[in-house]
Amino acid sequence: MEIRFESGKPIFLQIEEHLRNYIASGRFKPDEKLPGVRELALQANVNPNTMQKALTNLEAEGLIITRGTSGKFVCGDSQIIENAKKRIIEDLAAEFREKCHLIGVSPHDVAMLLSNDHNTESEDTNE
Amino acid sequence: MSNILECVHLTKKYGHNIALNDVSVSIPSGKIVGLLGPNGSGKTTLIKLIAGLLVPNGGELYINGSKPGPETKAIISYLPERPYFDPSMRICEMLDFFADFYADFDMERAVKMLSDLGISQDAKMKTLSKGTKEKVQLVLVMSRRAKLYLLDEPIAGVDPAARDYIMRTILTNYGEDSTILISTHLITDIEKVLDEYIFISNGNIFRQGTVDDVRTEEGKSLDELFREVFRC
């Protein structure tokens, strides 16, 4: 897990986002067992306390579940994962709108561009 | 959580030079703490006081509840700013030396780390480069199962790739209840592993807190804050 940390944001939040994306995208599968906190911390090159903080928050969200002594698992509830995905998309859209506002273009115009891209892409191979 | 270290009104003078001026600070157990400050700010002096190598001119300090002495030295693993082994010693001799000296030394761990780093145990200290010497010393220090690790500039002389290995080494080897105090000015490299920071300047501690708070409240990294606070 290589994370390029941004400067102005707490590291545990950035890890949290990363892990949430992994779960939402299916890179971490539902019901999959997660490596231990120390192992994860090592993979991300961060302090175990920081990793623990991120995991605790994801647990509060329901995306991660602790099963007794057998460790932490990705949640198996597809509804919770769908909700997380929805929130990620909403955040992305909010950021997008903000950026458009900053440079004074209409989000709609950019969206048109995106859907054109999408059309040309689908003519190519499905990679 | 209890504090592994308590300093109360600690003062250290070298002649007329005040190196530490009435410093009161405490460090909780189980944390990785960065001791950060410009050159000559008192970092090494503070670390040497904790290690029991210097005696304060005023104030007191307690390590795990005790004043510095044999019992605190047994639980502190100290990496000095420069290597102290005899240049003619071989690495295997240094391993035996540490095993003999410290009850908490884990030989297996040290041997594994040296082989990870590709360092031969037969090598003599004087044949090693500056960076490799530093790695050897750090391997020895991190192979103890200590309660408090004092690392004085652990990454200054090594290349960025080895720095990453060393940071991983520190993360892998420190136990849940052990505490690490790292002094450095290479903040970017260690920022992501720190829980807390202490800013020290001209012998005074003027800011202490968690790295997360800096990012949340100031909207900047610890490195950026340091550059701003200590702007020349």
Coordinates of C-alpha atoms in Angstrom, one line a residue:
Chain A
M1 CA 0.0 0.0 0.0
E2 CA 2.0 3.0 -1.3
I3 CA 0.4 6.2 -0.1
R4 CA 1.7 9.6 -1.2
F5 CA 0.6 11.7 1.7
E6 CA -0.6 15.2 1.2
S7 CA 0.6 17.8 3.6
G8 CA -2.4 19.6 5.0
K9 CA -4.5 16.6 6.1
P10 CA -4.1 14.3 9.1
I11 CA -2.4 11.1 8.0
F12 CA -5.0 8.8 9.6
L13 CA -7.7 10.5 7.4
Q14 CA -5.7 9.9 4.3
I15 CA -5.2 6.2 5.2
E16 CA -8.9 6.0 6.0
E17 CA -9.8 7.3 2.5
H18 CA -7.4 4.9 1.0
L19 CA -8.8 1.9 2.7
R20 CA -12.4 3.0 2.0
N21 CA -11.5 3.2 -1.7
Y22 CA -10.0 -0.3 -1.6
I23 CA -13.1 -1.7 -0.1
A24 CA -15.5 0.3 -2.3
S25 CA -13.5 -0.7 -5.5
G26 CA -13.4 -4.4 -4.4
R27 CA -9.7 -4.5 -4.1
F28 CA -10.4 -5.6 -0.5
K29 CA -13.3 -8.1 -1.0
P30 CA -16.3 -8.4 1.3
D31 CA -15.7 -10.8 4.2
E32 CA -11.9 -10.8 3.4
K33 CA -9.7 -11.0 6.4
L34 CA -7.4 -7.9 6.8
P35 CA -3.8 -8.2 7.8
G36 CA -3.0 -7.2 11.4
V37 CA -2.7 -3.5 12.4
R38 CA 1.1 -3.7 12.6
E39 CA 1.3 -5.4 9.2
L40 CA -0.9 -2.8 7.6
A41 CA 1.0 0.0 9.3
L42 CA 4.2 -1.4 7.9
Q43 CA 2.8 -1.7 4.4
A44 CA 1.8 2.0 4.6
N45 CA 5.0 3.0 6.4
V46 CA 3.1 4.6 9.2
N47 CA 2.9 4.4 12.9
P48 CA 0.7 1.5 14.2
N49 CA -1.2 4.0 16.4
T50 CA -2.1 6.0 13.2
M51 CA -3.3 2.9 11.4
Q52 CA -5.3 1.9 14.4
K53 CA -7.1 5.3 14.4
A54 CA -8.0 4.9 10.7
L55 CA -9.3 1.3 11.3
T56 CA -11.3 2.4 14.3
N57 CA -13.1 5.1 12.2
L58 CA -13.8 2.6 9.5
E59 CA -15.1 0.2 12.1
A60 CA -17.5 2.9 13.4
E61 CA -18.7 3.3 9.8
G62 CA -19.3 -0.4 9.6
L63 CA -16.9 -1.1 6.8
I64 CA -14.6 -3.1 8.9
I65 CA -15.7 -5.7 11.5
T66 CA -13.7 -7.2 14.3
R67 CA -14.5 -10.8 14.9
G68 CA -13.3 -11.7 18.4
T69 CA -9.7 -12.9 18.4
S70 CA -9.6 -13.9 14.7
G71 CA -9.0 -10.3 13.6
K72 CA -10.5 -7.7 11.4
F73 CA -12.6 -8.4 8.3
V74 CA -14.1 -6.3 5.5
C75 CA -17.8 -6.1 6.1
G76 CA -19.9 -8.5 4.1
D77 CA -23.0 -6.3 3.9
S78 CA -23.2 -5.0 0.3
Q79 CA -25.6 -2.2 1.3
I80 CA -22.9 -0.7 3.6
I81 CA -20.3 -0.9 0.9
E82 CA -22.8 0.7 -1.6
N83 CA -23.4 3.5 0.8
A84 CA -19.6 4.1 1.2
K85 CA -19.3 4.1 -2.6
K86 CA -22.0 6.7 -2.8
R87 CA -20.3 8.9 -0.3
I88 CA -17.0 8.7 -2.2
I89 CA -18.8 9.7 -5.4
E90 CA -20.5 12.6 -3.6
D91 CA -17.2 13.8 -2.2
L92 CA -15.7 13.6 -5.6
A93 CA -18.5 15.6 -7.1
A94 CA -18.3 18.3 -4.4
E95 CA -14.6 18.6 -5.0
F96 CA -15.2 18.8 -8.8
R97 CA -17.8 21.5 -8.4
E98 CA -15.4 23.5 -6.2
K99 CA -12.6 23.3 -8.7
C100 CA -14.9 24.3 -11.6
H101 CA -16.1 27.3 -9.5
L102 CA -12.4 28.2 -8.8
I103 CA -11.5 28.4 -12.5
G104 CA -14.9 29.8 -13.5
V105 CA -16.2 27.0 -15.8
S106 CA -19.5 25.3 -15.6
P107 CA -19.4 21.8 -14.2
H108 CA -21.9 20.9 -17.0
D109 CA -19.3 21.7 -19.7
V110 CA -16.7 19.6 -18.1
A111 CA -19.2 16.8 -17.6
M112 CA -20.0 16.9 -21.4
L113 CA -16.3 16.5 -22.0
L114 CA -16.2 13.5 -19.7
S115 CA -19.1 11.8 -21.4
N116 CA -17.5 12.4 -24.8
D117 CA -14.3 10.8 -23.4
H118 CA -16.4 7.9 -22.2
N119 CA -17.9 7.4 -25.7
T120 CA -14.5 7.3 -27.4
E121 CA -13.2 5.0 -24.8
S122 CA -15.9 2.5 -25.1
E123 CA -15.2 2.3 -28.9
D124 CA -11.7 1.1 -27.9
T125 CA -11.0 -2.1 -26.3
N126 CA -12.5 -2.7 -22.9
E127 CA -9.5 -2.5 -20.7
Chain B
M1 CA -1.7 6.1 30.1
S2 CA 1.4 6.6 32.3
N3 CA 4.4 8.7 31.4
I4 CA 7.6 6.9 30.6
L5 CA 9.5 10.2 31.0
E6 CA 9.0 13.2 33.3
C7 CA 11.3 16.2 33.3
V8 CA 10.7 18.9 35.9
H9 CA 12.4 22.3 35.6
L10 CA 15.5 20.7 34.0
T11 CA 18.4 23.0 33.5
K12 CA 21.8 22.2 32.0
K13 CA 24.7 24.6 31.6
Y14 CA 28.1 24.2 30.0
G15 CA 30.1 26.9 31.7
H16 CA 28.2 30.1 31.1
N17 CA 26.3 28.6 28.2
I18 CA 22.8 27.6 29.0
A19 CA 22.0 24.5 27.0
L20 CA 18.6 23.7 28.6
N21 CA 16.7 26.3 30.4
D22 CA 14.1 25.2 32.9
V23 CA 12.6 22.5 30.7
S24 CA 9.5 20.6 31.9
V25 CA 8.2 18.0 29.6
S26 CA 6.6 14.6 29.9
I27 CA 6.3 11.8 27.3
P28 CA 3.6 9.1 27.5
S29 CA 4.4 5.4 26.9
G30 CA 3.7 3.7 23.7
K31 CA 4.3 6.7 21.5
I32 CA 6.8 7.7 18.8
V33 CA 7.9 11.2 19.6
G34 CA 9.9 13.6 17.4
L35 CA 12.3 15.9 19.2
L36 CA 12.7 18.7 16.7
G37 CA 14.7 21.8 16.6
P38 CA 17.4 23.7 14.8
N39 CA 21.1 22.9 15.3
G40 CA 22.3 23.8 18.7
S41 CA 18.9 24.0 20.3
G42 CA 19.5 21.4 23.0
K43 CA 18.3 18.2 21.5
T44 CA 21.4 16.1 22.2
T45 CA 21.8 17.6 25.6
L46 CA 18.2 16.6 26.6
I47 CA 18.8 13.1 25.2
K48 CA 22.1 12.7 27.1
L49 CA 20.4 13.8 30.3
I50 CA 17.7 11.1 29.8
A51 CA 20.4 8.5 28.9
G52 CA 22.1 9.4 32.2
L53 CA 25.3 10.5 30.5
L54 CA 25.0 14.1 31.8
V55 CA 23.9 15.4 35.1
P56 CA 21.6 18.4 35.3
N57 CA 22.5 21.6 37.0
G58 CA 19.0 22.0 38.2
G59 CA 15.6 20.2 38.1
E60 CA 14.8 16.5 38.1
L61 CA 13.9 13.8 35.7
Y62 CA 12.2 10.5 36.1
I63 CA 12.3 7.6 33.7
N64 CA 9.6 5.1 34.4
G65 CA 9.3 6.7 37.8
S66 CA 13.0 6.4 38.7
K67 CA 15.9 8.9 38.6
P68 CA 18.6 8.1 36.1
G69 CA 20.8 5.2 37.3
P70 CA 21.6 1.5 36.5
E71 CA 17.9 0.5 36.5
T72 CA 16.9 3.3 34.0
K73 CA 19.9 2.5 31.8
A74 CA 18.7 -1.1 31.7
I75 CA 15.4 -0.1 30.1
I76 CA 16.8 2.7 27.8
S77 CA 18.3 1.9 24.4
Y78 CA 20.3 4.8 23.3
L79 CA 21.6 5.6 19.8
P80 CA 24.3 8.4 20.2
E81 CA 24.8 10.9 17.5
R82 CA 28.1 9.2 16.5
P83 CA 29.2 5.6 16.7
Y84 CA 31.3 4.7 19.7
F85 CA 32.8 1.4 18.9
D86 CA 36.5 0.8 18.5
P87 CA 37.3 0.9 14.8
S88 CA 39.2 -2.4 14.9
M89 CA 36.2 -4.3 16.3
R90 CA 34.4 -6.7 14.0
I91 CA 30.6 -6.6 13.9
C92 CA 30.3 -10.1 15.4
E93 CA 32.3 -8.9 18.4
M94 CA 30.0 -6.0 18.8
L95 CA 27.0 -8.3 18.8
D96 CA 28.6 -10.4 21.6
F97 CA 29.4 -7.2 23.4
F98 CA 25.8 -6.1 23.3
A99 CA 24.5 -9.5 24.2
D100 CA 26.8 -9.5 27.2
F101 CA 25.9 -6.0 28.3
Y102 CA 22.2 -6.0 27.9
A103 CA 19.8 -8.7 29.2
D104 CA 17.2 -7.5 26.7
F105 CA 19.3 -7.9 23.6
D106 CA 17.8 -10.1 20.9
M107 CA 20.6 -11.7 19.0
E108 CA 18.4 -13.4 16.4
R109 CA 16.7 -10.1 15.5
A110 CA 20.1 -8.3 15.1
V111 CA 21.5 -11.1 12.9
K112 CA 18.4 -11.0 10.7
M113 CA 18.5 -7.2 10.3
L114 CA 22.2 -7.3 9.4
S115 CA 21.6 -9.9 6.7
D116 CA 18.6 -7.9 5.4
L117 CA 20.9 -4.9 5.0
G118 CA 23.6 -7.1 3.4
I119 CA 26.2 -6.3 6.1
S120 CA 28.8 -9.0 6.8
Q121 CA 29.4 -9.9 10.5
D122 CA 33.1 -10.4 9.7
A123 CA 33.5 -6.8 8.7
K124 CA 35.6 -4.5 10.9
M125 CA 34.0 -1.1 11.8
K126 CA 36.8 0.9 10.2
T127 CA 36.3 -0.7 6.8
L128 CA 32.6 0.5 6.7
S129 CA 31.3 3.7 5.2
K130 CA 29.7 6.4 7.4
G131 CA 26.2 5.3 6.5
T132 CA 26.9 1.6 7.0
K133 CA 28.4 2.3 10.5
E134 CA 25.2 4.2 11.3
K135 CA 23.1 1.3 10.2
V136 CA 25.1 -1.2 12.3
Q137 CA 24.7 1.0 15.4
L138 CA 21.0 1.3 14.8
V139 CA 20.6 -2.4 14.3
L140 CA 22.3 -3.0 17.7
V141 CA 20.1 -0.4 19.4
M142 CA 16.8 -1.5 17.9
S143 CA 17.6 -5.2 18.7
R144 CA 17.2 -4.5 22.4
R145 CA 13.7 -5.0 23.8
A146 CA 13.8 -1.7 25.7
K147 CA 11.1 0.4 27.1
L148 CA 12.5 3.7 25.9
Y149 CA 14.5 4.2 22.7
L150 CA 16.5 7.4 22.4
L151 CA 17.6 7.9 18.8
D152 CA 19.8 10.9 18.3
E153 CA 19.8 11.7 14.5
P154 CA 19.3 8.1 13.4
I155 CA 19.0 8.8 9.7
A156 CA 21.2 11.8 9.0
G157 CA 24.0 10.0 7.2
V158 CA 22.2 7.3 5.2
D159 CA 20.8 7.3 1.7
P160 CA 17.0 7.7 1.2
A161 CA 16.4 4.0 0.4
A162 CA 18.2 2.9 3.5
R163 CA 16.3 5.6 5.4
D164 CA 13.1 3.9 4.4
Y165 CA 14.5 0.6 5.6
I166 CA 15.5 2.1 8.9
M167 CA 12.0 3.7 9.4
R168 CA 10.5 0.3 8.7
T169 CA 13.0 -1.3 11.1
I170 CA 11.9 1.1 13.8
L171 CA 8.2 0.4 13.1
T172 CA 8.7 -3.3 13.0
N173 CA 10.8 -3.6 16.1
Y174 CA 9.2 -1.3 18.6
G175 CA 6.9 -3.1 21.0
E176 CA 3.4 -1.9 21.9
D177 CA 4.4 -0.5 25.2
S178 CA 7.8 0.9 24.2
T179 CA 8.4 4.6 23.5
I180 CA 10.7 6.1 20.9
L181 CA 12.2 9.6 21.1
I182 CA 13.8 10.6 17.8
S183 CA 15.8 13.7 17.4
T184 CA 16.2 14.9 13.9
H185 CA 15.8 17.8 11.5
L186 CA 14.9 15.6 8.6
I187 CA 11.2 15.9 9.4
T188 CA 9.7 14.9 6.1
D189 CA 11.2 11.5 6.3
I190 CA 9.9 10.7 9.8
E191 CA 6.7 12.7 9.9
K192 CA 4.4 9.9 9.0
V193 CA 5.6 7.6 11.8
L194 CA 5.4 10.2 14.6
D195 CA 2.6 10.4 17.1
E196 CA 3.8 13.6 18.8
Y197 CA 6.3 16.3 18.3
I198 CA 8.3 18.5 20.6
F199 CA 9.8 21.8 19.2
I200 CA 12.9 22.9 21.0
S201 CA 14.8 26.1 20.5
N202 CA 17.6 27.8 22.4
G203 CA 17.2 25.4 25.3
N204 CA 13.4 25.9 25.7
I205 CA 10.6 23.6 24.7
F206 CA 8.0 25.9 23.3
R207 CA 5.6 23.7 21.5
Q208 CA 4.4 20.1 21.9
G209 CA 1.5 18.2 20.5
T210 CA 0.2 15.6 18.1
V211 CA 1.1 15.6 14.5
D212 CA -2.6 15.1 13.6
D213 CA -3.5 18.3 15.4
V214 CA -0.9 20.3 13.4
R215 CA -2.5 19.0 10.2
T216 CA -6.0 19.5 11.4
E217 CA -5.6 22.9 13.0
E218 CA -2.9 24.5 10.9
G219 CA -3.7 22.7 7.6
K220 CA 0.0 22.0 7.1
S221 CA 2.5 19.3 7.6
L222 CA 4.9 19.3 10.5
D223 CA 7.7 20.0 8.1
E224 CA 6.0 23.1 6.8
L225 CA 5.2 24.2 10.4
F226 CA 8.9 23.7 11.3
R227 CA 10.1 25.8 8.4
E228 CA 7.7 28.6 9.3
V229 CA 8.4 28.6 13.1
F230 CA 12.2 28.4 12.7
R231 CA 12.5 30.6 9.7
C232 CA 16.0 32.2 9.7

